[in-house]
CSV table of C-alpha atoms and ligand atoms in Angstrom, one decimal:
chain,number,residue,atom,x,y,z
A,1,MET,CA,93.0,63.5,71.1
A,2,ASN,CA,94.4,65.7,68.4
A,3,VAL,CA,95.0,69.1,70.2
A,4,PHE,CA,96.1,72.4,68.8
A,5,VAL,CA,98.1,74.5,71.3
A,6,THR,CA,99.1,78.2,70.8
A,7,GLY,CA,102.2,79.4,72.6
A,8,ALA,CA,103.7,75.9,72.3
A,9,ALA,CA,107.2,77.2,72.8
A,10,GLY,CA,106.3,79.2,75.8
A,11,PHE,CA,106.4,78.5,79.6
A,12,ILE,CA,102.8,77.4,80.0
A,13,GLY,CA,102.0,76.3,76.4
A,14,GLY,CA,105.2,74.3,76.1
A,15,SER,CA,104.6,72.6,79.4
A,16,ILE,CA,101.0,71.7,78.4
A,17,ALA,CA,102.1,70.5,74.9
A,18,THR,CA,104.8,68.3,76.4
A,19,GLY,CA,102.4,67.0,79.0
A,20,LEU,CA,99.9,66.1,76.3
A,21,VAL,CA,102.4,64.2,74.2
A,22,ARG,CA,103.6,62.3,77.3
A,23,ALA,CA,99.9,61.4,78.0
A,24,GLY,CA,99.6,59.9,74.4
A,25,HIS,CA,97.8,62.8,72.7
A,26,THR,CA,98.7,64.2,69.2
A,27,VAL,CA,99.8,67.8,69.4
A,28,THR,CA,100.1,70.6,66.9
A,29,GLY,CA,101.8,73.7,68.3
A,30,LEU,CA,101.8,77.3,67.0
A,31,VAL,CA,105.3,78.9,67.2
A,32,ARG,CA,106.9,82.0,65.6
A,33,SER,CA,110.3,80.8,64.5
A,34,THR,CA,112.0,77.9,62.7
A,35,GLU,CA,114.3,77.4,65.6
A,36,GLN,CA,111.3,76.9,67.9
A,37,ALA,CA,109.7,74.6,65.3
A,38,ASN,CA,112.8,72.4,65.4
A,39,GLU,CA,112.7,72.3,69.2
A,40,LEU,CA,109.1,71.3,69.2
A,41,SER,CA,109.7,68.5,66.6
A,42,ALA,CA,112.3,67.1,68.9
A,43,LEU,CA,109.7,66.9,71.7
A,44,GLY,CA,107.2,65.0,69.4
A,45,ILE,CA,105.0,68.1,68.7
A,46,THR,CA,104.1,69.0,65.2
A,47,PRO,CA,105.0,72.7,64.7
A,48,VAL,CA,103.0,75.3,62.7
A,49,ILE,CA,104.8,78.6,62.1
A,50,GLY,CA,102.6,81.6,62.4
A,51,THR,CA,101.3,84.3,64.8
A,52,LEU,CA,98.1,85.1,66.7
A,53,ASP,CA,97.3,87.6,64.0
A,54,ASP,CA,96.9,84.9,61.3
A,55,SER,CA,93.2,84.4,61.8
A,56,ALA,CA,92.8,82.1,58.8
A,57,LEU,CA,95.6,79.8,60.0
A,58,LEU,CA,94.2,79.7,63.5
A,59,ALA,CA,90.7,78.8,62.1
A,60,GLU,CA,92.1,76.1,59.9
A,61,GLN,CA,94.0,74.5,62.8
A,62,ALA,CA,91.0,74.8,65.1
A,63,ARG,CA,88.8,73.0,62.6
A,64,ALA,CA,91.4,70.2,62.1
A,65,ALA,CA,91.8,69.6,65.8
A,66,ASP,CA,89.6,67.8,68.4
A,67,ALA,CA,90.4,70.5,71.0
A,68,VAL,CA,92.2,73.8,71.2
A,69,ILE,CA,94.3,75.3,74.0
A,70,ASN,CA,95.2,79.0,73.8
A,71,ALA,CA,98.3,79.5,75.9
A,72,ALA,CA,100.2,82.2,73.9
A,73,SER,CA,98.5,85.2,75.4
A,74,SER,CA,95.7,86.1,77.8
A,75,ASP,CA,95.2,89.4,76.0
A,76,HIS,CA,95.0,88.8,72.3
A,77,ARG,CA,91.3,89.4,71.5
A,78,GLY,CA,91.6,88.9,67.7
A,79,ALA,CA,93.1,85.4,68.1
A,80,VAL,CA,90.3,84.4,70.6
A,81,GLU,CA,87.6,85.6,68.2
A,82,ALA,CA,89.2,83.7,65.3
A,83,LEU,CA,89.4,80.5,67.3
A,84,LEU,CA,85.8,80.8,68.7
A,85,ASN,CA,84.4,81.6,65.3
A,86,ALA,CA,85.9,78.4,63.9
A,87,LEU,CA,84.7,76.3,66.9
A,88,ARG,CA,81.1,77.6,67.2
A,89,GLY,CA,78.6,74.8,67.0
A,90,SER,CA,81.3,72.1,67.1
A,91,GLY,CA,81.0,71.1,70.8
A,92,LYS,CA,84.8,71.0,70.9
A,93,VAL,CA,86.8,71.9,74.0
A,94,PHE,CA,88.5,75.4,74.0
A,95,LEU,CA,90.7,76.1,77.0
A,96,HIS,CA,91.9,79.7,77.3
A,97,THR,CA,94.7,80.8,79.5
A,98,SER,CA,94.0,83.8,81.7
A,99,GLY,CA,95.8,85.2,84.7
A,100,SER,CA,94.7,86.2,88.2
A,101,SER,CA,96.1,89.7,87.9
A,102,ILE,CA,92.5,90.4,86.8
A,103,VAL,CA,91.8,90.7,90.5
A,104,GLY,CA,95.1,92.5,91.3
A,105,ASP,CA,94.8,95.6,93.4
A,106,ALA,CA,98.1,97.3,92.5
A,107,SER,CA,98.7,98.0,96.2
A,108,GLY,CA,102.4,98.9,95.8
A,109,GLY,CA,103.4,96.1,98.1
A,110,LYS,CA,100.8,96.5,100.9
A,111,SER,CA,98.9,93.5,102.1
A,112,SER,CA,95.2,92.8,101.7
A,113,ASP,CA,92.6,90.6,103.4
A,114,VAL,CA,90.4,90.3,100.3
A,115,ILE,CA,90.1,86.9,98.8
A,116,TYR,CA,88.2,86.3,95.5
A,117,HIS,CA,86.1,83.3,94.6
A,118,GLU,CA,85.1,82.0,91.1
A,119,ASP,CA,81.4,82.8,91.5
A,120,SER,CA,81.8,86.4,92.7
A,121,LEU,CA,84.5,88.2,90.6
A,122,PRO,CA,84.9,91.9,91.1
A,123,GLU,CA,84.6,94.6,88.4
A,124,PRO,CA,88.0,94.8,86.8
A,125,THR,CA,90.3,97.8,87.1
A,126,VAL,CA,90.7,99.9,83.9
A,127,ASP,CA,94.0,98.2,83.3
A,128,LYS,CA,92.4,94.7,83.3
A,129,ALA,CA,89.0,95.4,81.7
A,130,ALA,CA,90.2,94.2,78.2
A,131,ARG,CA,91.4,90.9,79.6
A,132,VAL,CA,88.2,90.3,81.5
A,133,ALA,CA,86.2,91.1,78.4
A,134,ILE,CA,88.0,88.4,76.6
A,135,ASP,CA,87.4,85.9,79.4
A,136,ASN,CA,83.7,86.8,79.3
A,137,LEU,CA,83.6,86.2,75.5
A,138,ILE,CA,85.0,82.8,76.0
A,139,LEU,CA,82.5,81.8,78.8
A,140,ALA,CA,79.6,83.1,76.7
A,141,ALA,CA,80.6,80.9,73.7
A,142,ALA,CA,79.4,77.9,75.7
A,143,LYS,CA,75.9,79.0,74.6
A,144,ASP,CA,77.0,78.7,71.0
A,145,GLY,CA,78.2,75.2,71.1
A,146,VAL,CA,81.8,75.6,72.3
A,147,ASN,CA,82.9,73.5,75.3
A,148,SER,CA,84.8,76.6,76.6
A,149,ALA,CA,86.7,77.3,79.8
A,150,VAL,CA,88.8,80.1,81.1
A,151,ILE,CA,91.7,78.7,83.1
A,152,CYS,CA,92.9,81.6,85.3
A,153,ASN,CA,96.3,80.8,86.6
A,154,THR,CA,97.9,82.5,89.6
A,155,LEU,CA,101.7,82.9,90.1
A,156,ILE,CA,103.1,79.8,88.5
A,157,TYR,CA,106.4,78.5,89.9
A,158,GLY,CA,108.6,75.5,88.8
A,159,HIS,CA,110.5,74.7,85.7
A,160,SER,CA,108.8,74.2,82.4
A,161,LEU,CA,108.3,70.7,80.9
A,162,GLY,CA,108.9,72.3,77.5
A,163,VAL,CA,111.6,74.3,75.8
A,164,LYS,CA,111.3,77.6,77.8
A,165,ARG,CA,112.4,77.0,81.3
A,166,ASP,CA,111.2,80.1,83.2
A,167,SER,CA,107.9,81.6,84.2
A,168,VAL,CA,107.3,85.4,84.4
A,169,GLN,CA,107.2,86.6,88.0
A,170,LEU,CA,109.8,84.9,90.2
A,171,PRO,CA,112.5,84.9,87.4
A,172,ARG,CA,112.1,88.7,87.3
A,173,LEU,CA,113.0,88.9,91.0
A,174,LEU,CA,115.9,86.5,90.5
A,175,LYS,CA,117.3,88.4,87.5
A,176,GLN,CA,117.2,91.7,89.3
A,177,ALA,CA,118.9,90.1,92.4
A,178,ARG,CA,121.7,88.5,90.3
A,179,LYS,CA,122.3,91.8,88.5
A,180,SER,CA,122.5,94.0,91.6
A,181,GLY,CA,123.5,91.6,94.4
A,182,VAL,CA,120.4,92.7,96.3
A,183,VAL,CA,117.0,90.9,96.3
A,184,ARG,CA,114.2,93.5,96.2
A,185,HIS,CA,110.4,93.4,96.4
A,186,VAL,CA,107.9,96.2,95.6
A,187,GLY,CA,107.3,98.4,98.6
A,188,THR,CA,107.5,96.4,101.8
A,189,GLY,CA,106.6,93.2,100.0
A,190,GLN,CA,103.7,92.4,102.3
A,191,ASN,CA,101.5,91.8,99.3
A,192,ILE,CA,100.2,88.2,98.8
A,193,TRP,CA,99.7,86.1,95.6
A,194,SER,CA,98.0,82.7,95.3
A,195,ASN,CA,100.3,80.3,93.4
A,196,VAL,CA,100.6,76.9,91.8
A,197,HIS,CA,103.3,74.6,90.5
A,198,ILE,CA,103.6,74.2,86.7
A,199,GLU,CA,103.2,70.4,86.9
A,200,ASP,CA,99.9,70.9,88.6
A,201,VAL,CA,98.8,73.4,86.0
A,202,VAL,CA,99.5,70.8,83.3
A,203,SER,CA,97.5,68.2,85.1
A,204,LEU,CA,94.6,70.6,85.4
A,205,TYR,CA,94.5,71.4,81.6
A,206,LEU,CA,94.7,67.6,80.8
A,207,LEU,CA,91.7,66.9,83.1
A,208,ALA,CA,89.8,69.8,81.6
A,209,LEU,CA,90.2,68.4,78.1
A,210,THR,CA,87.9,65.5,79.0
A,211,LYS,CA,85.9,66.8,82.0
A,212,ASN,CA,85.2,70.5,81.4
A,213,VAL,CA,81.7,71.7,81.9
A,214,PRO,CA,81.1,74.3,79.1
A,215,GLY,CA,81.4,77.9,80.2
A,216,THR,CA,83.4,77.3,83.4
A,217,PHE,CA,85.9,79.7,85.0
A,218,TYR,CA,88.7,78.1,87.0
A,219,PHE,CA,91.1,79.8,89.4
A,220,VAL,CA,94.2,77.6,89.5
A,221,GLU,CA,95.8,77.7,92.9
A,222,SER,CA,97.3,75.5,95.6
A,223,GLY,CA,98.7,77.9,98.1
A,224,GLU,CA,99.7,81.5,98.7
A,225,ALA,CA,102.6,83.5,99.9
A,226,SER,CA,103.6,87.1,100.5
A,227,PHE,CA,106.4,88.5,98.4
A,228,ILE,CA,108.6,89.2,101.4
A,229,ASP,CA,108.4,85.5,102.3
A,230,MET,CA,109.5,84.6,98.8
A,231,THR,CA,112.3,87.2,98.6
A,232,THR,CA,113.6,86.2,102.0
A,233,VAL,CA,114.1,82.6,100.8
A,234,ILE,CA,115.4,83.7,97.4
A,235,ALA,CA,118.1,85.7,99.3
A,236,GLU,CA,119.0,82.6,101.2
A,237,ALA,CA,119.0,80.4,98.1
A,238,LEU,CA,121.4,82.9,96.3
A,239,ASN,CA,123.5,83.5,99.4
A,240,LEU,CA,122.7,87.2,99.4
A,241,GLY,CA,121.8,89.5,102.3
A,242,GLU,CA,118.3,90.4,103.6
A,243,PRO,CA,115.8,91.4,100.9
A,244,GLN,CA,115.2,95.1,100.6
A,245,ASP,CA,112.1,97.3,100.2
A,246,TRP,CA,111.9,99.1,96.9
A,247,PRO,CA,109.9,102.2,96.0
A,248,LEU,CA,107.3,101.5,93.3
A,249,LYS,CA,108.9,104.0,90.9
A,250,ASP,CA,112.2,102.2,91.0
A,251,ALA,CA,110.4,98.8,90.5
A,252,GLU,CA,108.6,100.3,87.5
A,253,ALA,CA,111.9,101.4,86.0
A,254,GLU,CA,113.2,97.9,86.3
A,255,TRP,CA,110.2,95.8,85.5
A,256,GLY,CA,107.8,98.1,83.7
A,257,TYR,CA,104.4,99.4,84.7
A,258,GLU,CA,102.4,96.2,84.3
A,259,MET,CA,104.9,93.8,86.0
A,260,ALA,CA,105.7,96.2,88.9
A,261,ASN,CA,102.1,97.2,89.6
A,262,TYR,CA,100.3,93.9,88.9
A,263,GLY,CA,102.7,91.0,88.6
A,264,LEU,CA,104.9,91.9,91.5
A,265,GLY,CA,103.3,94.8,93.5
A,266,SER,CA,99.7,93.7,93.9
A,267,ASN,CA,97.6,91.3,96.0
A,268,SER,CA,96.0,88.5,94.0
A,269,ARG,CA,94.4,86.1,96.6
A,270,VAL,CA,92.0,83.7,95.1
A,271,ARG,CA,90.4,80.3,95.8
A,272,GLY,CA,89.5,77.8,93.2
A,273,LYS,CA,86.9,75.1,93.9
A,274,HIS,CA,85.8,74.3,90.3
A,275,ALA,CA,88.9,72.4,89.4
A,276,ARG,CA,88.7,70.3,92.5
A,277,GLU,CA,84.9,69.7,92.4
A,278,LEU,CA,84.3,69.4,88.6
A,279,LEU,CA,87.6,67.9,87.4
A,280,GLY,CA,88.8,66.0,90.5
A,281,TRP,CA,92.0,68.0,90.4
A,282,VAL,CA,94.4,67.2,93.3
A,283,PRO,CA,97.5,69.4,93.2
A,284,LYS,CA,100.6,67.7,94.4
A,285,ARG,CA,102.6,70.8,95.4
A,286,THR,CA,101.5,73.4,97.9
A,287,SER,CA,104.6,75.4,98.9
A,288,VAL,CA,106.3,78.0,96.7
A,289,VAL,CA,108.8,78.7,99.6
A,290,GLU,CA,109.9,75.0,99.7
A,291,TRP,CA,110.3,75.0,95.9
A,292,ILE,CA,112.5,78.2,96.0
A,293,ARG,CA,114.6,76.7,98.8
A,294,ASP,CA,115.0,73.2,97.5
A,295,GLU,CA,114.7,73.4,93.7
A,296,MET,CA,114.8,76.9,92.2
A,297,VAL,CA,118.5,77.6,91.7
B,301,NAP,N1,103.6,82.3,83.8
B,301,NAP,C1,102.6,82.7,84.7
B,301,NAP,O1,102.8,82.6,85.9
B,301,NAP,C2,101.3,83.2,84.2
B,301,NAP,C3,100.2,83.2,85.0
B,301,NAP,C4,99.0,83.6,84.6
B,301,NAP,C5,98.8,84.1,83.3
B,301,NAP,N2,99.9,84.1,82.5
B,301,NAP,C6,99.6,84.6,81.1
B,301,NAP,O2,99.6,83.5,80.2
B,301,NAP,C7,100.1,83.8,78.9
B,301,NAP,C8,101.3,82.9,78.6
B,301,NAP,O3,102.2,83.0,79.7
B,301,NAP,P1,103.7,82.3,79.6
B,301,NAP,O4,104.2,82.4,81.0
B,301,NAP,O5,103.6,80.9,79.1
B,301,NAP,O6,104.4,83.3,78.6
B,301,NAP,P2,105.7,82.9,77.7
B,301,NAP,O7,106.6,82.0,78.3
B,301,NAP,O8,106.1,84.2,77.2
B,301,NAP,O9,104.9,82.1,76.4
B,301,NAP,C9,104.1,82.7,75.5
B,301,NAP,C10,104.4,82.1,74.2
B,301,NAP,O10,103.4,82.5,73.2
B,301,NAP,C11,104.1,83.1,72.1
B,301,NAP,N3,103.3,84.2,71.6
B,301,NAP,C12,103.1,85.4,72.3
B,301,NAP,N4,102.5,86.3,71.5
B,301,NAP,C13,102.3,85.6,70.3
B,301,NAP,C14,101.7,86.0,69.1
B,301,NAP,N5,101.2,87.2,68.9
B,301,NAP,N6,101.7,85.1,68.1
B,301,NAP,C15,102.3,83.9,68.2
B,301,NAP,N7,102.9,83.5,69.4
B,301,NAP,C16,102.9,84.3,70.4
B,301,NAP,C17,105.5,83.5,72.5
B,301,NAP,O11,106.3,83.4,71.4
B,301,NAP,P3,107.8,83.9,71.4
B,301,NAP,O12,108.6,82.8,72.1
B,301,NAP,O13,108.1,84.0,69.9
B,301,NAP,O14,107.9,85.2,72.1
B,301,NAP,C18,105.8,82.4,73.6
B,301,NAP,O15,106.5,81.3,73.1
B,301,NAP,C19,100.6,85.3,79.0
B,301,NAP,O16,99.6,86.1,78.5
B,301,NAP,C20,100.7,85.5,80.5
B,301,NAP,O17,100.5,86.8,80.9
B,301,NAP,C21,101.1,83.6,82.9
């Protein structure tokens, strides 16, 4: 297939684009700089320089492709509208990357027993309402002749297959730890996130390209862990002392409101059956703790 990928120099988009090339597909990737364009060319991806605000460019690329994967941002409504408008009535696959902070509870590091399923999503918090509205727009486009899917990733671990090596959550913990010499989690770190390895994420997107049922929402997960379990093994991997609790306000000062409250200080416990049942997805990796211990550093 001829696939247009946004965010092709990013952690998720770069991994997908590289995975597509390895699987024999032809890939055009949106990037923002000449340097990234050169890096993509070296990986066998045809670069297009532009941004998510370039609606005409996005529409042109979507019309020229057999399928579109939006992996640059879960939150850019204008880009999603431009891509959907170009794809309406085409029957082409459109895979949009969302994230499971949409069910995050901003608990400040406290645990939760609540587990969310694909068919019974909660009303979003005010902070996440805009992201959920974008997801709903994409799902609704299935009625207008778009083979659409929302691929809602959890905490992704592992190293990228593409040009940008690191994901967004665990690398923040590592950076803080390397800087201060102390591994820290938000509050007492009892909060739990579902998670998945980047290689399993890539295999899911590849399956969805040919097997998606229009209008499907997928949670992407193959395990879960509390932050204190992750910070404990990060401390061992870095040869540092016991991880320490951190007040939310200090965490916000280091990581910002969104990352401290949702990315690192919330619970996001989800279960995904659509990928397994509709796509036949079988994740190979199930332990973030093993990955941190054996491969992270
Ligand atoms: N990683 C995870 O665990 C995870 C899980 C769930 C959801 N998500 C969400 O998925 C999305 C992608 O995540 P990621 O981890 O792959 O992030 P990333 O590594 O930062 O990649 C995003 C890529 O998209 C590009 N991009 C961003 N805004 C753009 C714009 N306006 N125009 C053109 N290009 C743009 C960036 O370009 P530059 O390189 O020029 O900055 C970057 O190369 C994010 O919205 C993230 O919140 C991530």
